[in-house]
């Protein structure tokens, strides 16, 4: 059961063509589900080692099912490249983690504050490395992507990118999140301007200001509510106990207030954030060009929200199902037990808990990873393809094969740091 | 007789797509464009599928030495002649069995590495413990002690440390008697913490924390002496430090497996790490044997611990109070048998009045220094 939303149209020799191009996604859900299921099962059996093969198969499927002007994309990456990348990164990550853990032992003599400081510093280092990994992983995927035989490419220094990302993140944190669109627009610009199809680069002409409007819609209500909540909590305690003007109290109050507010606010904030991301995607896509082609997106927030919501609901449903079966089984055991001995003396047995709990957890993990591929990954690709518009002219003859060398191995750092994405 | 198939050709030099006629010649595919110019000749043995061949979908071909050139053949065409000339294009079906075998090999190697690491980490920890200076152990122990005690404080109003003068004196005397025959670089500092939980811990550097619940449950000073001797044995053999290093090793493995996605070290405070340190079976057996030796050398009665554990089991069974003690001092058949074997006669650890004083050590409490 497959559907092609755009029929193959063989173009005449690559002269300039003014027309409307579109991305088409060929939906073969059954095949994809089978790949995802195999990935899940093998992944668990091999304690995750299979993931390099799993990722490669999924990418190959997704890439080859997206076509532009009738020609599908192609993923030429190999699992062994990902494995090699991982092993190399491991060789330097293990010493790094070892130093960090052993530093705990040495620093504890100074006091637990020293350990906390070291952990913060280490966390910041990992955050910086995360962006390094993202940029390098993107380069790997671009160089393994072919369209009409032409390879993608990415220029630019990953280290410079990581520093810029770190800097913009710092600004975002200092401004309590207000500067987030700055981070998003700037980093997107760096990434896109360094993205090439063959020997031709993408161009991005956008700026931060148009994004700020959309961001305020999402950020302002949430921040105001948090501030109000905190203010009320502090004022309330002050009115009760004027003597309790201790410094520790104030900070713990602030944290407590923010915590409670966020818990109540969480679903609303999530929806607002997803709304912003759709808004941002439409803007950024609209400011992106390639040669004579202009992009545009009609991606709607509600489709994004529904994609994630349905995934969480489905996962929740699976969890409930598992819990129900366990509950019934447990009740059964209790009844059996009390028939034999004294009712009411049944104690939870930790070993039994492990024996039952771990397989159930694995089942849930496997099912939800398959659901993620089918409900989230696949539908995101589908929606983006459906709503992306490409218009203008391009001279295909002018786009030549990239002369840049492609990295021989891939994504080790991104894998080791659990960077997400496809 | 050559067959002619229609298709598209991308030469891998530019993004231009050429509609072509593909002639099946004797040595390979001749790719001819609309004007009749021969763009390329692809030898049959060099052909590879660019993506898995599926019925109903266009067939995409590339060369073994891939420079980006792609040939697409439309699905309607009958391709029997092509499959005959280049049978390797169809041969991708056997993936199933090969995949299972590869996965089995992977699972086995991961298992082997895992087992190796699990066994390797304790050996490594043993080796590294030797290098740790006593001064570091003492500094660490004193720093952690505060944290460990904090974990068990239930009553915020009363202080965490039990410090009634007579009780402290009795405790010091007991400690001295048990430690008398022990030759070690460490000096023992025993603290009683105000908590209903039944347990006792040895920290690096000679710091021993006994929870008052344990003293409450004991019915004679011999039992407390046995516990003290056991913990002192841990200290002398440096088991706490070894445990910490071993835990650190396991922590590194977890970091690598989870890819740093769990914020490093936030959750595992030093004290908690030590509490949940599972001494190995060997550590426990060693401490049992050595502890009994210490008591004998000091001329004290042994076997107090077996009475204590039996009472603990009787009174609390599998309840949480006992669980804590038993999880760090598992009462296996072997251990019980070994404990009974070591029971021997000797002096009382404390006199009656001193024992009573020790039992009331929590009448006065102080904060941690």
XYZ file of C-alpha atoms in Angstrom, chain B:
369
model
C 20.422 -9.116 -30.677
C 20.555 -6.123 -28.390
C 17.618 -5.000 -26.318
C 16.978 -1.295 -25.864
C 15.596 0.104 -22.638
C 14.555 3.683 -21.898
C 15.986 5.427 -18.878
C 17.604 8.436 -17.281
C 21.287 9.014 -16.807
C 23.154 11.305 -14.454
C 26.855 11.342 -15.207
C 28.041 12.301 -11.735
C 29.795 15.379 -13.124
C 26.866 17.772 -13.189
C 23.299 17.692 -11.905
C 21.920 17.456 -15.406
C 19.671 14.499 -16.083
C 19.906 12.938 -19.536
C 17.040 10.899 -20.963
C 18.765 7.962 -22.621
C 18.403 4.717 -24.503
C 20.202 1.837 -22.861
C 21.517 -0.818 -25.267
C 22.282 -4.243 -23.834
C 25.473 -5.086 -25.672
C 27.712 -8.089 -25.272
C 30.040 -6.666 -22.616
C 27.806 -4.163 -20.916
C 25.238 -1.418 -21.066
C 25.740 1.270 -23.706
C 24.179 4.513 -22.587
C 23.120 6.607 -25.570
C 21.528 10.029 -25.351
C 18.717 11.569 -27.384
C 21.109 12.748 -30.093
C 22.632 9.306 -30.463
C 25.902 10.177 -28.712
C 27.277 7.382 -26.564
C 27.674 8.775 -23.081
C 29.098 5.705 -21.341
C 29.600 1.976 -21.445
C 28.913 0.160 -18.191
C 30.380 -3.357 -17.964
C 27.976 -5.967 -16.578
C 30.281 -7.159 -13.832
C 30.721 -3.589 -12.584
C 27.010 -3.022 -12.113
C 25.582 -2.562 -8.637
C 22.115 -1.619 -7.458
C 22.084 1.926 -6.056
C 19.099 0.954 -3.949
C 17.351 -2.329 -3.244
C 15.607 -3.683 -6.322
C 11.841 -3.747 -5.819
C 9.164 -4.755 -8.269
C 7.150 -1.792 -9.460
C 9.892 0.674 -8.658
C 12.466 2.131 -11.042
C 15.734 0.238 -11.091
C 18.675 2.448 -10.142
C 22.141 1.313 -11.023
C 25.637 2.496 -10.301
C 29.144 1.222 -10.844
C 31.219 -0.670 -8.337
C 33.806 2.084 -8.461
C 31.213 4.694 -7.641
C 31.900 8.262 -8.787
C 28.306 9.377 -8.582
C 26.981 8.339 -11.991
C 23.477 6.908 -11.825
C 21.352 5.075 -14.360
C 17.604 4.815 -13.751
C 15.476 2.359 -15.686
C 11.701 2.647 -15.619
C 9.796 -0.248 -14.049
C 7.463 -1.002 -16.949
C 10.247 -2.361 -19.063
C 10.870 -6.098 -19.073
C 14.312 -6.572 -17.643
C 14.892 -10.306 -18.002
C 17.789 -9.779 -20.347
C 19.450 -7.474 -17.855
C 19.068 -9.879 -14.934
C 20.569 -12.623 -17.058
C 23.548 -10.515 -18.052
C 24.154 -9.150 -14.553
C 22.784 -11.690 -12.037
C 24.492 -9.967 -9.103
C 21.830 -7.262 -9.268
C 19.222 -9.638 -7.935
C 21.294 -11.316 -5.313
C 20.399 -9.251 -2.285
C 17.802 -11.632 -0.844
C 20.049 -13.560 1.496
C 20.200 -10.634 3.908
C 17.965 -12.469 6.367
C 20.226 -15.251 7.554
C 23.389 -13.221 7.306
C 21.821 -10.526 9.409
C 20.945 -12.960 12.198
C 24.432 -14.369 12.227
C 26.014 -10.946 12.330
C 23.737 -9.924 15.167
C 24.571 -13.080 17.078
C 28.273 -12.346 16.720
C 27.683 -8.793 17.894
C 25.673 -9.917 20.890
C 28.327 -12.423 21.830
C 31.173 -9.934 21.568
C 29.276 -7.301 23.509
C 28.546 -9.907 26.146
C 32.191 -10.925 26.283
C 33.391 -7.343 26.575
C 30.769 -6.673 29.221
C 31.735 -9.668 31.303
C 35.406 -8.843 30.909
C 34.849 -5.306 32.102
C 32.711 -6.374 35.019
C 35.465 -8.695 36.156
C 38.244 -6.377 35.133
C 37.061 -3.342 37.062
C 37.411 -4.898 40.534
C 40.900 -6.207 39.701
C 41.875 -2.767 38.492
C 40.414 -1.233 41.632
C 42.499 -3.585 43.749
C 45.635 -2.527 41.945
C 44.863 1.168 42.201
C 43.982 1.045 45.899
C 47.602 0.311 46.705
C 48.586 3.650 45.226
C 46.225 5.713 47.345
C 48.001 7.535 50.205
C 46.675 7.165 53.738
C 46.456 10.948 54.126
C 44.046 11.117 51.177
C 41.928 8.382 52.688
C 41.700 10.212 55.975
C 40.816 13.525 54.341
C 38.155 11.839 52.210
C 36.694 9.873 55.080
C 36.297 12.885 57.286
C 34.711 14.852 54.432
C 32.275 12.075 53.626
C 31.376 11.337 57.226
C 29.341 14.470 57.537
C 27.403 13.543 54.432
C 26.827 9.946 55.473
C 25.494 10.996 58.853
C 23.259 13.532 57.160
C 21.636 10.749 55.165
C 20.297 9.111 58.305
C 19.188 12.021 60.405
C 15.471 11.619 60.955
C 14.806 14.015 63.786
C 15.792 17.519 62.759
C 15.281 18.822 66.287
C 17.823 16.548 67.967
C 21.464 16.669 66.933
C 22.838 13.986 64.614
C 25.703 12.847 66.849
C 25.160 11.027 70.114
C 27.536 12.446 72.715
C 26.530 11.685 76.298
C 29.752 11.864 78.268
C 29.510 8.484 79.986
C 28.428 6.829 76.738
C 31.312 8.340 74.835
C 33.741 7.182 77.475
C 32.348 3.655 77.250
C 32.539 3.759 73.478
C 36.145 4.952 73.545
C 37.057 2.169 75.963
C 35.346 -0.406 73.763
C 37.093 0.901 70.684
C 40.449 0.824 72.453
C 39.987 -2.756 73.617
C 39.014 -4.029 70.184
C 41.698 -2.031 68.378
C 44.463 -2.888 70.852
C 45.983 -5.820 68.936
C 45.563 -4.218 65.503
C 48.658 -2.936 63.756
C 47.737 -0.344 61.210
C 48.573 3.108 59.875
C 45.001 4.167 60.453
C 43.618 5.533 63.686
C 40.011 4.646 64.341
C 37.435 7.349 64.932
C 34.096 5.861 65.917
C 30.987 8.034 65.911
C 27.475 7.082 66.947
C 24.811 8.748 64.826
C 21.340 9.375 66.138
C 19.134 7.218 63.951
C 16.637 4.401 64.366
C 18.136 2.555 61.413
C 20.193 -0.491 62.227
C 23.530 -0.290 60.461
C 27.218 0.529 60.711
C 29.666 1.833 58.096
C 33.361 1.954 57.585
C 34.583 5.017 55.693
C 38.011 5.543 54.209
C 40.715 6.559 56.618
C 39.509 4.832 59.760
C 36.207 6.637 60.252
C 33.500 4.311 61.499
C 29.890 5.367 61.874
C 27.554 3.281 64.013
C 23.864 4.114 63.906
C 22.220 4.185 67.332
C 19.520 1.792 66.139
C 22.151 -0.888 66.107
C 23.142 -0.248 69.708
C 19.489 -0.290 70.720
C 19.004 -3.695 69.142
C 22.140 -5.202 70.677
C 21.698 -7.011 73.984
C 25.301 -7.326 75.021
C 28.536 -5.432 74.426
C 29.983 -8.486 72.652
C 27.628 -7.888 69.772
C 28.699 -4.275 69.350
C 32.311 -5.355 69.693
C 31.848 -7.894 66.910
C 30.386 -5.257 64.606
C 33.206 -2.848 65.467
C 35.845 -5.479 64.805
C 34.218 -6.282 61.473
C 34.201 -2.634 60.422
C 37.765 -2.144 61.609
C 38.760 -5.087 59.454
C 37.213 -3.292 56.466
C 39.265 -0.217 57.299
C 42.516 -2.097 57.718
C 42.012 -3.899 54.390
C 41.019 -0.579 52.771
C 37.764 -2.020 51.453
C 35.946 1.341 51.470
C 38.546 2.928 49.225
C 38.584 -0.085 46.964
C 34.804 0.093 46.758
C 34.898 3.746 45.799
C 37.418 3.157 43.055
C 35.413 0.197 41.797
C 32.250 2.291 41.779
C 34.104 4.986 39.894
C 35.123 2.413 37.311
C 31.537 1.261 36.907
C 30.474 4.879 36.727
C 32.825 5.462 33.811
C 31.336 2.485 31.997
C 27.858 3.871 32.519
C 28.961 7.268 31.242
C 30.273 5.665 28.096
C 27.203 3.475 27.568
C 24.704 6.230 28.145
C 26.791 8.695 26.234
C 26.941 11.350 28.879
C 23.231 11.906 28.569
C 22.924 11.424 32.289
C 24.402 14.546 33.823
C 27.762 13.375 35.090
C 27.934 12.641 38.759
C 25.065 14.890 39.834
C 23.082 12.116 41.412
C 25.819 10.120 43.004
C 26.977 12.095 45.965
C 29.979 10.619 47.629
C 28.103 9.487 50.690
C 25.378 7.753 48.784
C 27.919 6.084 46.598
C 29.583 4.688 49.650
C 26.369 3.515 51.251
C 25.411 1.596 48.184
C 28.895 0.250 47.737
C 28.385 -3.421 47.585
C 31.384 -4.973 49.147
C 32.283 -8.058 47.233
C 31.698 -11.451 48.782
C 35.424 -11.721 49.315
C 35.536 -8.397 51.134
C 32.786 -9.465 53.490
C 34.245 -12.889 54.192
C 37.630 -11.318 54.777
C 36.217 -8.782 57.198
C 34.364 -11.518 59.066
C 37.458 -13.662 59.487
C 39.766 -10.770 60.319
C 37.276 -9.250 62.704
C 37.038 -12.507 64.622
C 40.837 -12.690 64.718
C 40.999 -9.175 66.144
C 38.572 -10.081 68.905
C 40.451 -13.251 69.766
C 43.745 -11.396 69.827
C 42.207 -8.868 72.197
C 41.035 -11.721 74.406
C 37.377 -10.899 73.836
C 34.487 -13.284 73.281
C 33.609 -13.868 69.644
C 30.295 -14.923 68.100
C 28.410 -11.827 69.151
C 27.622 -10.997 65.560
C 25.779 -14.249 64.894
C 23.445 -13.617 67.839
C 22.919 -10.076 66.655
C 22.038 -11.084 63.107
C 19.700 -13.829 64.259
C 17.848 -11.386 66.472
C 17.703 -8.867 63.663
C 16.147 -11.451 61.374
C 13.711 -12.604 64.046
C 12.536 -9.159 65.026
C 12.399 -7.468 61.667
C 12.470 -10.291 59.152
C 12.421 -8.863 55.665
C 11.287 -5.403 56.676
C 13.121 -2.299 55.507
C 14.984 -1.866 58.766
C 16.650 -5.176 58.322
C 16.943 -4.854 54.585
C 19.534 -2.101 54.836
C 21.731 -4.113 57.147
C 21.299 -7.325 55.239
C 21.920 -5.837 51.828
C 25.344 -4.672 52.906
C 25.963 -7.720 55.095
C 24.153 -10.560 53.346
C 23.369 -13.491 55.577
C 24.139 -16.449 53.383
C 24.366 -20.047 54.569
C 28.138 -20.025 54.149
C 28.509 -16.914 56.161
C 26.371 -18.189 59.022
C 28.330 -21.427 59.120
C 31.645 -19.558 59.112
C 30.439 -17.204 61.851
C 29.383 -20.132 64.066
C 32.701 -21.824 63.570
C 34.527 -18.817 64.882
C 32.531 -18.556 68.074
C 34.930 -18.811 70.990
C 35.050 -17.804 74.568
C 36.701 -14.753 76.063
C 36.173 -11.728 78.221
C 33.196 -9.432 78.163
C 33.842 -6.476 75.939
C 32.537 -4.018 78.527
C 31.511 -4.102 82.163
C 27.828 -3.800 83.093
C 27.877 -0.142 84.046
C 29.861 0.789 80.965
C 27.427 -1.154 78.783
C 24.494 0.694 80.319
C 26.311 3.969 79.744
C 26.827 3.054 76.098
C 23.145 2.274 75.686
C 22.286 5.781 76.828
C 24.819 7.548 74.631
C 22.055 9.281 72.722
C 20.665 11.033 75.800
C 22.740 13.985 74.704
C 23.328 14.939 71.115
C 25.482 17.460 69.292
C 25.904 18.747 65.793
C 28.619 17.457 63.474
C 31.953 19.138 64.099
